[in-house]
XYZ file of C-alpha atoms in Angstrom:
453
model
C -4.987 0.025 54.474
C -1.333 1.078 55.350
C -0.399 -1.908 56.747
C -1.020 -3.454 53.886
C 0.397 -1.614 51.313
C 4.293 -1.650 53.503
C 3.207 -5.603 53.934
C 3.562 -5.584 49.734
C 6.532 -2.703 49.580
C 8.428 -4.206 46.367
C 11.627 -4.371 48.581
C 10.082 -7.669 50.041
C 8.494 -9.202 47.641
C 10.015 -8.330 43.798
C 13.150 -10.992 42.652
C 16.170 -9.821 43.794
C 18.025 -9.129 40.502
C 15.291 -7.608 39.174
C 14.777 -5.307 42.264
C 18.304 -4.393 42.610
C 18.492 -3.128 39.218
C 15.267 -1.364 39.499
C 16.057 0.558 42.596
C 20.031 1.045 41.384
C 20.017 2.069 37.821
C 17.891 5.677 38.752
C 20.558 6.050 41.161
C 23.241 5.436 38.974
C 22.314 7.141 36.348
C 22.096 10.338 38.273
C 25.518 9.664 40.316
C 26.938 9.442 36.655
C 25.269 13.167 36.094
C 26.451 14.184 39.322
C 30.006 13.296 38.250
C 29.383 14.958 34.885
C 28.842 18.341 36.326
C 31.932 17.567 38.625
C 33.907 17.352 35.915
C 32.359 19.779 33.823
C 33.130 22.387 36.991
C 36.804 21.818 36.266
C 37.018 21.740 32.972
C 35.754 25.201 32.547
C 37.369 26.403 35.319
C 40.616 25.143 33.718
C 39.995 27.529 30.750
C 40.516 29.919 33.188
C 44.326 28.971 34.316
C 45.760 26.247 35.986
C 45.952 28.365 39.579
C 42.210 27.964 39.343
C 42.216 24.034 38.578
C 44.799 24.218 41.641
C 42.356 26.323 43.884
C 39.179 23.871 43.207
C 41.256 20.942 43.453
C 42.525 22.208 47.115
C 38.896 22.750 47.618
C 37.814 18.792 47.750
C 38.726 18.209 51.431
C 36.319 20.991 53.039
C 33.605 19.582 50.227
C 34.126 16.130 50.892
C 33.375 16.828 54.820
C 30.259 18.370 53.685
C 29.275 15.776 51.353
C 30.487 13.217 54.522
C 28.240 15.127 57.035
C 25.256 14.990 54.451
C 25.647 11.221 52.891
C 26.808 9.910 56.176
C 23.516 11.092 58.128
C 21.698 9.996 55.281
C 22.837 6.373 55.806
C 21.688 6.206 59.560
C 18.053 7.349 58.161
C 18.139 5.397 55.246
C 18.885 2.192 57.399
C 16.561 2.659 60.120
C 13.817 4.209 58.282
C 13.871 0.889 55.779
C 14.176 -1.462 58.539
C 11.409 0.434 60.968
C 9.168 -0.336 57.194
C 10.473 -3.750 57.746
C 9.259 -4.128 61.129
C 5.846 -2.204 59.869
C 6.556 0.393 62.687
C 4.994 3.365 61.268
C 5.331 5.516 64.200
C 9.119 5.022 64.299
C 9.099 6.091 60.564
C 7.814 9.389 60.484
C 9.461 10.279 64.261
C 12.567 9.410 61.750
C 11.948 11.286 58.815
C 10.931 14.197 61.334
C 14.193 14.362 63.302
C 15.944 13.579 59.530
C 14.980 17.127 58.515
C 16.400 18.558 62.134
C 19.572 17.187 61.696
C 19.877 18.839 57.728
C 19.807 22.072 59.409
C 22.391 21.079 62.327
C 24.976 20.156 59.878
C 23.868 23.104 57.625
C 24.945 25.298 60.560
C 28.190 23.717 61.176
C 29.177 24.294 57.814
C 28.307 28.054 57.853
C 30.822 28.227 60.574
C 33.590 27.015 58.803
C 32.868 28.929 55.675
C 32.843 31.917 57.492
C 35.736 31.658 60.030
C 37.966 28.366 58.271
C 38.517 28.361 54.563
C 41.730 31.520 55.257
C 43.385 29.334 57.737
C 42.636 26.116 55.475
C 44.329 27.393 51.669
C 47.251 29.132 53.506
C 48.220 25.909 55.349
C 48.300 24.517 52.001
C 50.021 27.190 50.002
C 51.843 30.502 49.898
C 50.332 31.592 46.407
C 48.546 34.579 46.740
C 46.388 33.638 43.563
C 45.382 30.433 44.571
C 44.379 31.591 48.083
C 42.298 33.864 46.773
C 40.673 31.851 44.005
C 40.074 28.938 46.921
C 38.604 31.057 49.646
C 35.945 32.723 47.542
C 34.980 29.322 45.755
C 35.224 27.435 49.423
C 33.200 29.954 50.789
C 30.366 30.272 48.590
C 29.979 26.465 48.746
C 30.093 26.197 52.791
C 27.637 29.487 53.313
C 24.532 28.071 51.033
C 25.059 24.468 51.858
C 21.829 24.351 53.160
C 20.510 23.045 49.588
C 22.728 20.015 49.599
C 22.434 19.184 52.843
C 18.282 19.469 52.548
C 18.630 17.479 49.134
C 20.246 14.537 50.474
C 17.856 14.172 53.460
C 14.917 14.572 51.387
C 16.294 11.956 48.975
C 17.369 9.369 51.242
C 13.582 9.354 52.442
C 12.952 8.272 48.946
C 14.960 5.837 48.482
C 13.804 4.007 51.792
C 10.529 3.653 50.498
C 11.952 2.367 47.014
C 11.318 5.181 44.494
C 14.555 5.855 43.550
C 13.663 6.801 40.369
C 12.335 10.440 41.687
C 15.832 10.977 43.030
C 17.103 10.673 39.738
C 15.002 13.560 38.603
C 15.827 15.346 41.216
C 19.661 14.998 41.418
C 19.208 15.414 37.439
C 17.827 18.203 37.913
C 20.571 19.688 40.012
C 23.399 19.012 37.704
C 21.765 20.444 34.502
C 21.049 23.638 36.021
C 24.746 23.612 37.275
C 26.087 22.422 33.891
C 23.995 25.329 32.271
C 25.271 28.264 34.639
C 28.845 26.972 35.295
C 29.857 28.934 31.415
C 27.573 31.701 32.321
C 29.081 32.633 35.707
C 32.682 31.520 35.342
C 32.813 33.959 32.106
C 30.284 36.134 32.364
C 28.091 35.523 29.619
C 24.115 37.327 29.100
C 25.337 40.030 31.576
C 26.553 38.168 34.349
C 29.709 39.219 35.845
C 32.951 37.353 35.756
C 33.201 34.959 38.865
C 35.823 32.500 37.589
C 36.160 30.074 39.947
C 33.425 31.724 42.192
C 31.052 31.315 39.941
C 31.760 27.750 39.449
C 30.832 27.480 43.090
C 27.412 29.982 42.949
C 26.476 27.373 39.811
C 26.586 24.363 42.310
C 24.702 25.767 45.065
C 22.581 27.277 42.972
C 21.462 23.744 41.049
C 21.466 22.125 44.743
C 18.592 24.632 46.188
C 16.791 24.044 43.273
C 16.811 20.399 43.364
C 16.428 20.595 47.300
C 12.927 22.744 46.826
C 11.814 20.059 44.193
C 12.907 17.179 46.482
C 10.701 18.468 49.422
C 7.855 19.236 46.737
C 8.141 15.350 45.434
C 8.149 13.918 49.134
C 4.998 15.526 49.973
C 3.097 14.561 46.632
C 4.308 10.887 46.529
C 5.834 9.561 49.335
C 2.673 8.288 51.397
C 4.487 5.977 53.791
C 6.632 8.842 55.610
C 4.617 12.031 56.828
C 6.770 15.331 57.760
C 5.469 17.155 60.357
C 7.647 19.787 61.722
C 4.532 21.478 63.675
C 4.853 21.345 67.352
C 8.121 19.159 66.434
C 10.830 18.291 69.456
C 14.221 16.356 68.484
C 14.021 12.718 69.821
C 16.973 11.979 71.692
C 16.865 8.133 71.205
C 15.839 8.379 67.771
C 18.844 10.857 66.595
C 21.042 8.381 68.799
C 19.460 5.199 66.557
C 20.623 7.334 63.653
C 23.956 8.091 64.230
C 24.913 4.651 65.577
C 24.725 3.662 61.444
C 25.692 6.941 60.003
C 28.074 8.594 62.706
C 30.811 5.706 61.438
C 29.716 6.487 57.911
C 30.367 10.442 58.356
C 33.458 9.615 59.952
C 34.731 7.232 57.489
C 33.962 9.666 54.660
C 35.796 12.541 56.731
C 38.933 10.390 56.752
C 38.995 11.069 52.875
C 39.591 14.759 53.514
C 41.799 13.845 56.007
C 43.593 11.874 53.126
C 43.454 14.278 50.657
C 44.515 17.154 52.821
C 47.840 15.162 53.566
C 48.285 13.812 49.636
C 47.944 17.597 48.562
C 51.130 18.834 50.767
C 52.670 15.398 49.677
C 52.240 16.595 46.284
C 52.401 20.101 46.715
C 56.228 19.343 48.146
C 57.233 18.143 44.242
C 55.045 21.093 42.154
C 51.373 22.478 42.459
C 50.934 20.640 39.026
C 51.234 17.367 40.677
C 47.930 18.517 43.174
C 46.042 19.931 40.296
C 46.609 15.924 38.639
C 45.606 14.861 41.851
C 42.220 16.562 41.548
C 41.694 16.136 38.406
C 41.905 12.022 38.900
C 39.456 12.529 41.481
C 36.946 14.390 39.039
C 37.372 11.728 36.675
C 37.510 8.386 39.059
C 34.186 9.709 39.663
C 32.364 8.367 36.522
C 33.753 5.115 37.609
C 33.119 5.418 41.434
C 29.762 7.336 41.702
C 27.567 4.281 39.462
C 28.993 1.773 42.297
C 27.812 4.333 44.858
C 24.590 4.487 43.211
C 24.101 0.824 43.505
C 25.099 0.696 46.887
C 22.283 3.280 47.369
C 19.521 0.713 45.832
C 21.389 -2.108 47.815
C 21.095 -0.659 51.239
C 17.258 -0.600 51.794
C 16.963 -3.844 50.097
C 19.377 -4.979 52.791
C 18.095 -3.132 55.467
C 13.985 -3.675 54.557
C 14.857 -7.680 54.435
C 17.069 -7.995 57.831
C 14.013 -6.130 59.499
C 11.804 -8.678 57.673
C 14.363 -11.570 58.717
C 14.615 -12.940 55.256
C 18.648 -14.030 55.051
C 17.876 -15.482 51.543
C 17.006 -12.020 49.866
C 19.938 -10.634 51.870
C 21.973 -12.868 50.840
C 21.240 -12.590 47.264
C 21.707 -8.700 47.019
C 25.111 -8.863 48.325
C 25.936 -11.612 45.673
C 24.460 -9.675 42.900
C 25.645 -6.204 44.365
C 29.459 -7.568 44.337
C 29.066 -8.761 40.681
C 28.070 -5.816 39.427
C 30.226 -3.483 41.336
C 33.398 -5.573 40.149
C 31.993 -5.500 36.532
C 31.551 -1.419 36.720
C 35.328 -1.073 38.052
C 36.862 -3.467 35.281
C 35.567 -1.172 32.623
C 36.688 1.972 34.329
C 40.422 0.034 34.924
C 40.390 -0.324 31.040
C 39.332 3.200 30.287
C 42.058 4.668 32.447
C 44.712 2.252 31.152
C 43.954 2.909 27.784
C 43.089 6.348 27.360
C 44.712 8.443 30.243
C 46.223 11.582 28.221
C 42.800 11.944 26.341
C 41.170 12.410 29.860
C 43.330 14.953 31.125
C 43.261 16.725 27.972
C 39.947 17.783 28.713
C 41.728 20.085 31.337
C 43.814 21.986 29.109
C 46.401 19.904 30.617
C 50.094 21.204 29.526
C 53.247 18.815 29.087
C 54.056 19.323 32.161
C 50.758 17.600 33.542
C 50.366 15.007 31.260
C 54.093 13.767 32.113
C 52.851 13.296 35.559
C 49.117 12.758 35.172
C 49.553 9.570 32.482
C 51.364 7.352 34.977
C 49.005 8.545 37.462
C 46.091 7.773 35.990
C 47.402 3.961 34.901
C 49.001 3.509 38.643
C 45.889 4.130 40.915
C 43.503 2.461 38.391
C 45.149 -0.571 39.169
C 43.152 -0.823 42.279
C 39.736 -0.270 40.631
C 38.397 -3.608 40.925
C 39.371 -4.199 44.247
C 38.120 -1.076 45.781
C 34.236 -2.257 43.850
C 34.155 -5.231 46.297
C 35.285 -3.046 49.211
C 32.694 -0.388 48.467
C 30.301 -3.069 48.565
C 31.401 -4.658 51.900
C 31.270 -1.261 53.377
C 27.538 -0.742 52.697
C 26.915 -4.382 53.421
C 27.891 -3.404 57.164
C 26.384 -0.235 57.298
C 22.852 -1.653 56.021
C 23.080 -4.239 58.577
C 23.654 -1.293 61.631
C 27.483 -2.286 62.207
C 29.019 0.729 60.746
C 32.065 0.511 62.522
C 33.265 -2.261 60.688
C 33.054 0.186 57.770
C 34.831 2.574 59.401
C 37.910 0.627 60.630
C 38.379 -0.339 57.192
C 38.633 3.140 56.176
C 41.157 4.541 58.735
C 43.117 1.233 57.960
C 43.020 1.832 54.559
C 43.073 5.840 53.894
C 45.711 6.568 57.481
C 47.235 3.641 58.579
C 48.349 2.381 54.841
C 47.793 4.693 52.377
C 49.209 8.353 53.750
C 52.207 6.679 55.314
C 53.302 4.576 52.182
C 52.875 7.511 50.113
C 55.082 9.828 52.251
C 57.651 7.030 51.915
C 57.181 6.901 48.228
C 57.781 10.219 47.940
C 61.203 10.385 49.993
C 62.411 8.213 46.650
C 62.246 11.566 45.140
C 60.098 10.764 42.016
C 56.454 11.559 42.330
C 55.454 8.648 40.019
C 56.086 6.195 43.155
C 53.513 8.269 44.866
C 50.665 7.019 43.027
C 51.254 3.330 43.358
C 50.265 4.006 47.356
C 46.649 3.244 46.320
C 47.139 -0.194 45.393
C 48.773 -1.059 48.026
C 46.243 0.434 50.455
C 43.340 -1.043 48.481
C 44.879 -4.719 49.077
C 44.531 -4.024 52.510
C 41.454 -3.260 52.609
C 40.865 -6.286 50.637
C 42.021 -8.317 53.374
C 40.043 -6.480 56.003
C 36.800 -6.320 54.644
C 36.688 -9.934 53.807
C 37.489 -10.754 57.233
C 34.586 -8.429 58.198
C 32.613 -9.417 55.715
C 32.432 -13.685 57.008
C 32.702 -12.386 60.712
C 29.103 -9.780 60.473
C 27.959 -13.506 57.919
C 28.148 -15.642 61.199
C 26.742 -13.049 63.641
C 24.060 -11.670 61.817
C 23.399 -13.153 58.087
C 23.466 -16.771 59.467
C 20.973 -15.960 61.913
C 18.050 -14.855 60.108
C 15.375 -17.423 58.863
């Protein structure tokens, strides 16, 4: 009975365009909600003062590292579990799921250590401003020490995505985000009898939303995800399964962690001009999430479809999924480009932008958004590599783009003495990514996709 159910999984039979939309749309909506609460955090923090906004902006490398570990591990879980379903290897499906929960616990212990011992050194290496350091340490320490919520939440969501139940991930993420948004003004400004926590209140609101979402995700998995059975009683880690998860997931972790290195480097370059430039860079990352998050949601729907049909040896469905995904990603990015080109000042005004911030920020948003359309294509290519078990291609593209092109070019442009030149390093780096991603896509088609039936 169980074998018949898996054989009829919609990822192997539903028309590809309909399937991609049905799986991606809930993820895109939930990602948009995630983007909304990230922006709301900064909007409220900006009302405290610009130093609080700068402190939250400087926290991005650490927060991104946390997400990189959670999501990167999730990519490996997703690809391996979906492939095992396509192969109808039910024992392996459950083994992957149980080891996934174990890995989320290990990941949390790493971030707990960083939160206790590392955040002070991290902030003092970037600025000497006592107020920024104080805001930043409290904000980042809370995010790290209570990160068990986000690790468990992401893991549980990946189990649902791997079996095609993306609607529930929308419910989970939406619940966490709404709780965060509601708590933000209460904890930041001390409403309804709560203490005024300022930047630390934004962190407390975030982790509370994540913890509640994680609990909800566990309950939903136990109730509806019948193809995956979690049984931690008597569990012992399986080295081979963990190795297979990280074969795909570790390059993804490194790839996303590189963004932390890039952001840290960019913060140092920009801080040499003014702390306002760093705040602009942080605001940009919040704003661009409205454009990039739907594409990441699209990818989260795409990866299990490709992995499943790769496991089922179905070339036509793999190719169709890639084509539709590129079309939708580029279309989303085109809309984002228009918004950033036409309304940069309006976007910045949401963050209590001063005249100086507007003077720096308007050219920044326009210059960086030139690269959006190309970025959409490259993001899909990277996820295709991961879904087909070749995460090293994604890693190589990311290293080349961010470390070998973006940071060196940004530094060289900064030597010209005008911060506006620095922003053009993003389009230059994206063109390099376009060339390398296309070469790898052709190579993976020849070596893997063309050999499917």
